[in-house]
PDB file of C-alpha atoms in Angstrom:
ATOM      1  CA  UNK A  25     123.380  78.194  80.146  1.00  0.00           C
ATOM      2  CA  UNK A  26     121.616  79.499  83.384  1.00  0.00           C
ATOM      3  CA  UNK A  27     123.880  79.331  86.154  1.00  0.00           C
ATOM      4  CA  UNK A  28     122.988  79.085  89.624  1.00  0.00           C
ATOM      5  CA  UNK A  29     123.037  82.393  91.518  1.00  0.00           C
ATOM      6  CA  UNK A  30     121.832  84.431  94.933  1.00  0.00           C
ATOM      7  CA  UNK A  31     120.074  87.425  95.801  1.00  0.00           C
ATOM      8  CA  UNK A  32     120.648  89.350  98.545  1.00  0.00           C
ATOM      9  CA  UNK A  33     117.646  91.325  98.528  1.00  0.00           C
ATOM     10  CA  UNK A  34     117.979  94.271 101.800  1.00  0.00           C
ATOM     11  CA  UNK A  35     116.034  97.742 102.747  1.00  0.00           C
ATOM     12  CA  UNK A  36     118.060 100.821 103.106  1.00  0.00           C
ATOM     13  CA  UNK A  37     116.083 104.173 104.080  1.00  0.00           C
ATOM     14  CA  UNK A  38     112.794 104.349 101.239  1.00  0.00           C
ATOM     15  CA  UNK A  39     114.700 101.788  98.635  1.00  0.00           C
ATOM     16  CA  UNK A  40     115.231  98.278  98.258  1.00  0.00           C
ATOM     17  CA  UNK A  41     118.731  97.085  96.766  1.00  0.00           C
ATOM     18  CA  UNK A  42     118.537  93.601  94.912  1.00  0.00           C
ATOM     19  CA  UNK A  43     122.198  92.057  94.351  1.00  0.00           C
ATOM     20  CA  UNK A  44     122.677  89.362  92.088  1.00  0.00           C
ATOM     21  CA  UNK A  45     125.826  87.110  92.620  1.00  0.00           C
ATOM     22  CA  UNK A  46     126.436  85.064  89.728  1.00  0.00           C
ATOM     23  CA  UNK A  47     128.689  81.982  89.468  1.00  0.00           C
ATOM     24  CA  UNK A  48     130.202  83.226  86.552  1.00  0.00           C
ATOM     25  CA  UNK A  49     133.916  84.444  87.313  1.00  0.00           C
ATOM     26  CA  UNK A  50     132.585  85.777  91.094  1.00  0.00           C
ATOM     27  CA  UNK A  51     130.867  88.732  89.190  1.00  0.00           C
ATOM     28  CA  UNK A  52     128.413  90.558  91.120  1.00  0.00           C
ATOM     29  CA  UNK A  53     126.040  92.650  89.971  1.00  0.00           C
ATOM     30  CA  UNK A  54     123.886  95.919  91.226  1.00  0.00           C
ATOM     31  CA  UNK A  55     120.561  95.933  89.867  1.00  0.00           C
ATOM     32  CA  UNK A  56     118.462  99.090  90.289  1.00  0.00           C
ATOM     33  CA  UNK A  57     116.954  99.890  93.467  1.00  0.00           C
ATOM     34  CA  UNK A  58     113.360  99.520  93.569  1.00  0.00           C
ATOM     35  CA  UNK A  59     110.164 100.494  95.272  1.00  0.00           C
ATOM     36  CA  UNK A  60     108.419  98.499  97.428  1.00  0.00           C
ATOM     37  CA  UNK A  61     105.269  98.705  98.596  1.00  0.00           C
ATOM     38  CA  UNK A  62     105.865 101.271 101.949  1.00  0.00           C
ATOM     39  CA  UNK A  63     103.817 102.958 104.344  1.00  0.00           C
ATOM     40  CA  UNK A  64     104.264 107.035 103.992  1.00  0.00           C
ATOM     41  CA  UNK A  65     103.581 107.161 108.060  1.00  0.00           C
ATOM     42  CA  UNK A  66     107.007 105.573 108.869  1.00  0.00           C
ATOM     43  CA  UNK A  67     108.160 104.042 105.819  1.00  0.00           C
ATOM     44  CA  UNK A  68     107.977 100.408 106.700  1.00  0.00           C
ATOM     45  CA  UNK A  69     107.426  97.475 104.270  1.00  0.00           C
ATOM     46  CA  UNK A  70     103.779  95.965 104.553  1.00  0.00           C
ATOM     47  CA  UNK A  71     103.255  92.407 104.454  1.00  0.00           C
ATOM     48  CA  UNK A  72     100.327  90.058 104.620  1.00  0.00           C
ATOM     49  CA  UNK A  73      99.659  87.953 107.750  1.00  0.00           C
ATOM     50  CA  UNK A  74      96.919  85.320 106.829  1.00  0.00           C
ATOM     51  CA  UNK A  75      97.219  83.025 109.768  1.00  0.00           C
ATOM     52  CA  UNK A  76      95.867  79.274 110.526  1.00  0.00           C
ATOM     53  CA  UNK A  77      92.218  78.647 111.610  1.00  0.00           C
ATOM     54  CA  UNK A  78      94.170  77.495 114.967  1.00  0.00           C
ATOM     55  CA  UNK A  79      94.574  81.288 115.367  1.00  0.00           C
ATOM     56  CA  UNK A  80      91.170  82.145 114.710  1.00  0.00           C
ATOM     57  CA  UNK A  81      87.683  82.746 116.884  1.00  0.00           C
ATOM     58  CA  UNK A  82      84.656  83.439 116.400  1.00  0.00           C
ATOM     59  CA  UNK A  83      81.464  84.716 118.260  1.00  0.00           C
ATOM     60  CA  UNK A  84      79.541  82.836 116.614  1.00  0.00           C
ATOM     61  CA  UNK A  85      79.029  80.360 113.294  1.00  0.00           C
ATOM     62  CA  UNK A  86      76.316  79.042 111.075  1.00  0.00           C
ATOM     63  CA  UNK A  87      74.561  75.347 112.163  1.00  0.00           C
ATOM     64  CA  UNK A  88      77.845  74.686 114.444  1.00  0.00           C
ATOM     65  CA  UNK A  89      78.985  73.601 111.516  1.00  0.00           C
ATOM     66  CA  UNK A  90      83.138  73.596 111.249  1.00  0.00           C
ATOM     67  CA  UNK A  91      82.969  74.421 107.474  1.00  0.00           C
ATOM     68  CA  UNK A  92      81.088  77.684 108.465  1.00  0.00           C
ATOM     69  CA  UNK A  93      84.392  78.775 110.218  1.00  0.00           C
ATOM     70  CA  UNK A  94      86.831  78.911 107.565  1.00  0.00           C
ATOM     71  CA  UNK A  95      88.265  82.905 107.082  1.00  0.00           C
ATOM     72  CA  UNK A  96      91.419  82.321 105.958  1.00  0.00           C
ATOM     73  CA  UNK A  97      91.971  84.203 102.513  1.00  0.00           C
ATOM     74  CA  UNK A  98      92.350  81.103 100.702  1.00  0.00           C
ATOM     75  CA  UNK A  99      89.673  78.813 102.599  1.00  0.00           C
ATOM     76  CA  UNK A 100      86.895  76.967 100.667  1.00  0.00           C
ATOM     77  CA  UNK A 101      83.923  78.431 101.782  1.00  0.00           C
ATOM     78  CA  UNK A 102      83.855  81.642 104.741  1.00  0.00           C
ATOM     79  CA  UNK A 103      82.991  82.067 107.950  1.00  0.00           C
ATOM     80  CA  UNK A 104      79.226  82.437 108.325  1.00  0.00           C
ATOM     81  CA  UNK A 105      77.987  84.276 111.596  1.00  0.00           C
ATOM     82  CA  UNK A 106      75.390  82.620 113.512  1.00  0.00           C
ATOM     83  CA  UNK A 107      72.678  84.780 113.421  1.00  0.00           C
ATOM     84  CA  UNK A 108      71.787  87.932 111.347  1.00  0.00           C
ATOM     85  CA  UNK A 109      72.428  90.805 113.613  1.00  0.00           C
ATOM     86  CA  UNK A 110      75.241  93.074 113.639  1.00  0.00           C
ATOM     87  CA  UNK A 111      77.856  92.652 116.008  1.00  0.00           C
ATOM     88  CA  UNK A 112      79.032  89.138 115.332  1.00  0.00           C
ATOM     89  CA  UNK A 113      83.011  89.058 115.054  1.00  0.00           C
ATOM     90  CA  UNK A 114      86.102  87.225 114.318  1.00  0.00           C
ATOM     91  CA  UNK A 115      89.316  87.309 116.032  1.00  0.00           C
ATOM     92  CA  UNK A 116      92.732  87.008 114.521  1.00  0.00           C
ATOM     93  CA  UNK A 117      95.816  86.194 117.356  1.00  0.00           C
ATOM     94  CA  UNK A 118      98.837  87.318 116.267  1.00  0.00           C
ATOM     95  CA  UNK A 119     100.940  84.696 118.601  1.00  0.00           C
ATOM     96  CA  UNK A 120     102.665  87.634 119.774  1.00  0.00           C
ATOM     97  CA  UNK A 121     102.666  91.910 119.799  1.00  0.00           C
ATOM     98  CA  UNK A 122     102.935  93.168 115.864  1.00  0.00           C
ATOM     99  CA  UNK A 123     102.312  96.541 114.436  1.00  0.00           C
ATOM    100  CA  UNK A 124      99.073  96.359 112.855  1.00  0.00           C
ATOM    101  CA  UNK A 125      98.561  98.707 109.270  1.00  0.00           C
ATOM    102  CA  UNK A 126      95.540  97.103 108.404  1.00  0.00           C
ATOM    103  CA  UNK A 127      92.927  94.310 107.600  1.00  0.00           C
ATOM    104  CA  UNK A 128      92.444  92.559 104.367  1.00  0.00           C
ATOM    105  CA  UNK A 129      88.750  91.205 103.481  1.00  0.00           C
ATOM    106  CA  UNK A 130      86.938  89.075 100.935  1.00  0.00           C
ATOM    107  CA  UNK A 131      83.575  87.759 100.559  1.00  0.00           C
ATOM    108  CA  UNK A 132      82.176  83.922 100.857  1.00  0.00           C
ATOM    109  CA  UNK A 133      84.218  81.696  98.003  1.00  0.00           C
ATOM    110  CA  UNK A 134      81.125  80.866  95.979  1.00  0.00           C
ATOM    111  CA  UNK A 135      78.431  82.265  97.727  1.00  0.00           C
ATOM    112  CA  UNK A 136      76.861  86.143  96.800  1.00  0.00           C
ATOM    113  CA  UNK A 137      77.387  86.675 100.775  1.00  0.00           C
ATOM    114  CA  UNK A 138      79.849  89.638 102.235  1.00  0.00           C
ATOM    115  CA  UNK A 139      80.754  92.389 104.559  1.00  0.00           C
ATOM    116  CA  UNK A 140      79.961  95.990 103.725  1.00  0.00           C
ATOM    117  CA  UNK A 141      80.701  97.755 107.059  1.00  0.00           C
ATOM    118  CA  UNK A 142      83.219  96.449 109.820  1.00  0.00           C
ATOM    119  CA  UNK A 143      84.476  98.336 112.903  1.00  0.00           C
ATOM    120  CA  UNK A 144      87.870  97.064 113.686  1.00  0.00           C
ATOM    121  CA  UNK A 145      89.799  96.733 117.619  1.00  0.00           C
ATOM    122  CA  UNK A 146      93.241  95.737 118.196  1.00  0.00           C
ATOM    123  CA  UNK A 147      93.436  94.753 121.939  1.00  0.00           C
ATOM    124  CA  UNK A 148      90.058  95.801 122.636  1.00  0.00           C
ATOM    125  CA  UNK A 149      90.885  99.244 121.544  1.00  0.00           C
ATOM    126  CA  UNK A 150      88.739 100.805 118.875  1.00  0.00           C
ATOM    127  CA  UNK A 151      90.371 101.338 115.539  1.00  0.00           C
ATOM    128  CA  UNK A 152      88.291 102.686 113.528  1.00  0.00           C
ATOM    129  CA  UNK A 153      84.951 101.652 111.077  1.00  0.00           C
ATOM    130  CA  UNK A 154      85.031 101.319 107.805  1.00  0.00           C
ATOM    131  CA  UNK A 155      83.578 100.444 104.309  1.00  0.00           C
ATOM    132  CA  UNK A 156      84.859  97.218 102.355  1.00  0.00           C
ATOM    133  CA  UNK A 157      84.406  98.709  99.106  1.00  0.00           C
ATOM    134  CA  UNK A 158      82.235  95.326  98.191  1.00  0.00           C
ATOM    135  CA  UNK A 159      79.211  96.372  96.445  1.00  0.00           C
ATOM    136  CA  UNK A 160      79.341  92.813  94.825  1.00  0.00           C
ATOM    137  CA  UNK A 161      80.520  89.543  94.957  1.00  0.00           C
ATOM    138  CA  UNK A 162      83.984  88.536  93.899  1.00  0.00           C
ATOM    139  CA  UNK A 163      87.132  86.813  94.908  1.00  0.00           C
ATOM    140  CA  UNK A 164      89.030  90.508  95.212  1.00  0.00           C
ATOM    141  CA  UNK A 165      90.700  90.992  98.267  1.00  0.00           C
ATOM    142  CA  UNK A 166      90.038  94.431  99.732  1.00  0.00           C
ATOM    143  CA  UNK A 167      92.444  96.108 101.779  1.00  0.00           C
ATOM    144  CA  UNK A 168      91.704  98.362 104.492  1.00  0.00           C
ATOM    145  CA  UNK A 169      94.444 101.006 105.619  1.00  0.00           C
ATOM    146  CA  UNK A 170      94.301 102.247 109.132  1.00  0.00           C
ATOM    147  CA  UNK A 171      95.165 106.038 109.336  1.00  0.00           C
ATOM    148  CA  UNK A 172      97.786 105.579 112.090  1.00  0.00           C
ATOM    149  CA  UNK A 173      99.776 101.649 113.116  1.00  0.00           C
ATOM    150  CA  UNK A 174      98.593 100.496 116.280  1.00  0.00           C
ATOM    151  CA  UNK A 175     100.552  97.888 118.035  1.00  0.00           C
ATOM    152  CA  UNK A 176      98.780  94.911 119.367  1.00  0.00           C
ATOM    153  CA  UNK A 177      98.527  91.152 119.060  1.00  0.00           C
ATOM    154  CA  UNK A 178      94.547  90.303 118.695  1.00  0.00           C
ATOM    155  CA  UNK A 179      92.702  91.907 115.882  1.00  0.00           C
ATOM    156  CA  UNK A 180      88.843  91.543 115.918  1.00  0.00           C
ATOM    157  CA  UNK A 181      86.929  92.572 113.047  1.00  0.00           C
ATOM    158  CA  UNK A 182      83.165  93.337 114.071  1.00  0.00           C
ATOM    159  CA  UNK A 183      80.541  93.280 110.980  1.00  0.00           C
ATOM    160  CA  UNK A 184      78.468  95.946 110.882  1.00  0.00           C
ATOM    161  CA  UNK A 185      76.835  95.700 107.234  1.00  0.00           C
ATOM    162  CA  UNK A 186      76.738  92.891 104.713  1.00  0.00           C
ATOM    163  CA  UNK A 187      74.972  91.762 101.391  1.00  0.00           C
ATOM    164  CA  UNK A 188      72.872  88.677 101.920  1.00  0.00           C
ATOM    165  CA  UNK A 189      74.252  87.567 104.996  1.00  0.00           C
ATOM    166  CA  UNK A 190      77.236  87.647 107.455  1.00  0.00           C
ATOM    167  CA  UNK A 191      80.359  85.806 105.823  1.00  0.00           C
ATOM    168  CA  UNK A 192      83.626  86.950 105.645  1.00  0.00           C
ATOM    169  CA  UNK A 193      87.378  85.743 104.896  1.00  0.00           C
ATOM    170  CA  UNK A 194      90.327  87.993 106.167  1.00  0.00           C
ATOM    171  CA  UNK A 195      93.922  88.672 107.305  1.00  0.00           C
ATOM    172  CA  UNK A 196      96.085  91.150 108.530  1.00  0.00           C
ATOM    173  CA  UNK A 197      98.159  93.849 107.126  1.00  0.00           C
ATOM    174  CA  UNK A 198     101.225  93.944 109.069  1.00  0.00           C
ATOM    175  CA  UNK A 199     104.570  96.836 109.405  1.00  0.00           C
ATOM    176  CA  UNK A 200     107.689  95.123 108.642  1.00  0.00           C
ATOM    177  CA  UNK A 201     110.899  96.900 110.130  1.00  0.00           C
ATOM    178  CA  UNK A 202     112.568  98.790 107.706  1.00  0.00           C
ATOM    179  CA  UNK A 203     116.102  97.266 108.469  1.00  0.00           C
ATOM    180  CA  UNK A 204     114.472  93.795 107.581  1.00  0.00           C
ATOM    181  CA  UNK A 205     117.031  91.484 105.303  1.00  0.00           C
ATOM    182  CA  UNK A 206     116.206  88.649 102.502  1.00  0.00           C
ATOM    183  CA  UNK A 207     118.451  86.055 101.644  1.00  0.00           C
ATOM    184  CA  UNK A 208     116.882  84.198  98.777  1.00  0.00           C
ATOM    185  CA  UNK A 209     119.178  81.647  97.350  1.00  0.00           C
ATOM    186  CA  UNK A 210     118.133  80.095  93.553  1.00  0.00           C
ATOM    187  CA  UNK A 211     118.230  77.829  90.828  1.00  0.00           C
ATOM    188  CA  UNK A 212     119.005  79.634  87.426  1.00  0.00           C
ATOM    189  CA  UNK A 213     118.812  83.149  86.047  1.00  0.00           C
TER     190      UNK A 213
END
């Protein structure tokens, strides 16, 4: 019979440690340390930040139309630039200063429409530019690893090159400290 139980999941140096406390007779258990996903610069865990459309602007989007502002990773549609030319941009607030590891994009949900090229700031300071890796359209995300963290709290991601037309979904990879700790509390093993 399962039996409810906890994990104390925390990061120690390049490992993480998962503990299992069972209710059976107070035994704990060590299971084996695992990899996580790390960055080799310092070692930190990388997580996902895929903020509200709250957090979001744009310089621009198709008609005026709300629906053509949707970039969130898991929105309905994209957000569609207002003209053709290169240059048009979204901006992704942070609410406060993060280190920044990367961006994550994906093309137009439905639509044959993506970025090829972006150049990426973080507080107006130039990251870097970059390919996608789309060469065609799919619901893959693709993530883009800067060379070096920057810290900063607005990311703008500039679009350079697309297929079709200017539409784009994306988030931001973000450093986790190292001497982060999970408490994850659960039903049955």
């Amino acid at each position: 019979m399962p039996s409810p139980f906890a994990i104390s999941i925390s990061v120690s140096d390049k490992w993480v440690y998962i503990i299992e406390k069972t209710a059976l007779n107070g035994i704990y258990r060590c299971k084996q340390p695992c990899r996580p996903e790390l960055d080799s610069e310092s070692e930190a865990l990388i997580g996902k930040f895929d903020p509200p459309e709250s957090m979001r602007s744009y310089s621009s989007y198709w008609g005026n139309r709300d629906d053509h502002r949707q970039s969130t990773l898991t929105s309905t549609l994209a957000w569609c630039a207002g003209s053709g030319r290169a240059g048009e941009w979204l901006k992704i607030d942070l609410g406060s200063v993060k280190t920044v590891a990367g961006i994550v994009v994906k093309s137009r949900h439905n639509g044959n429409q993506f970025a090829t090229k972006v150049k990426v700031y973080v507080d107006d300071k130039f990251v870097g530019e970059y390919y996608t890796g789309n060469a065609q359209y799919n619901e893959d995300e693709r993530e883009i690893r800067f060379p070096e963290s920057i810290k900063g709290r607005i990311v703008k991601i500039e679009i350079r090159e697309w297929h079709a037309y200017l539409s784009m979904r994306a988030a931001v990879l973000l450093k986790r400290d190292a001497a982060t700790h999970w408490e994850v509390v659960g039903g049955g093993v």
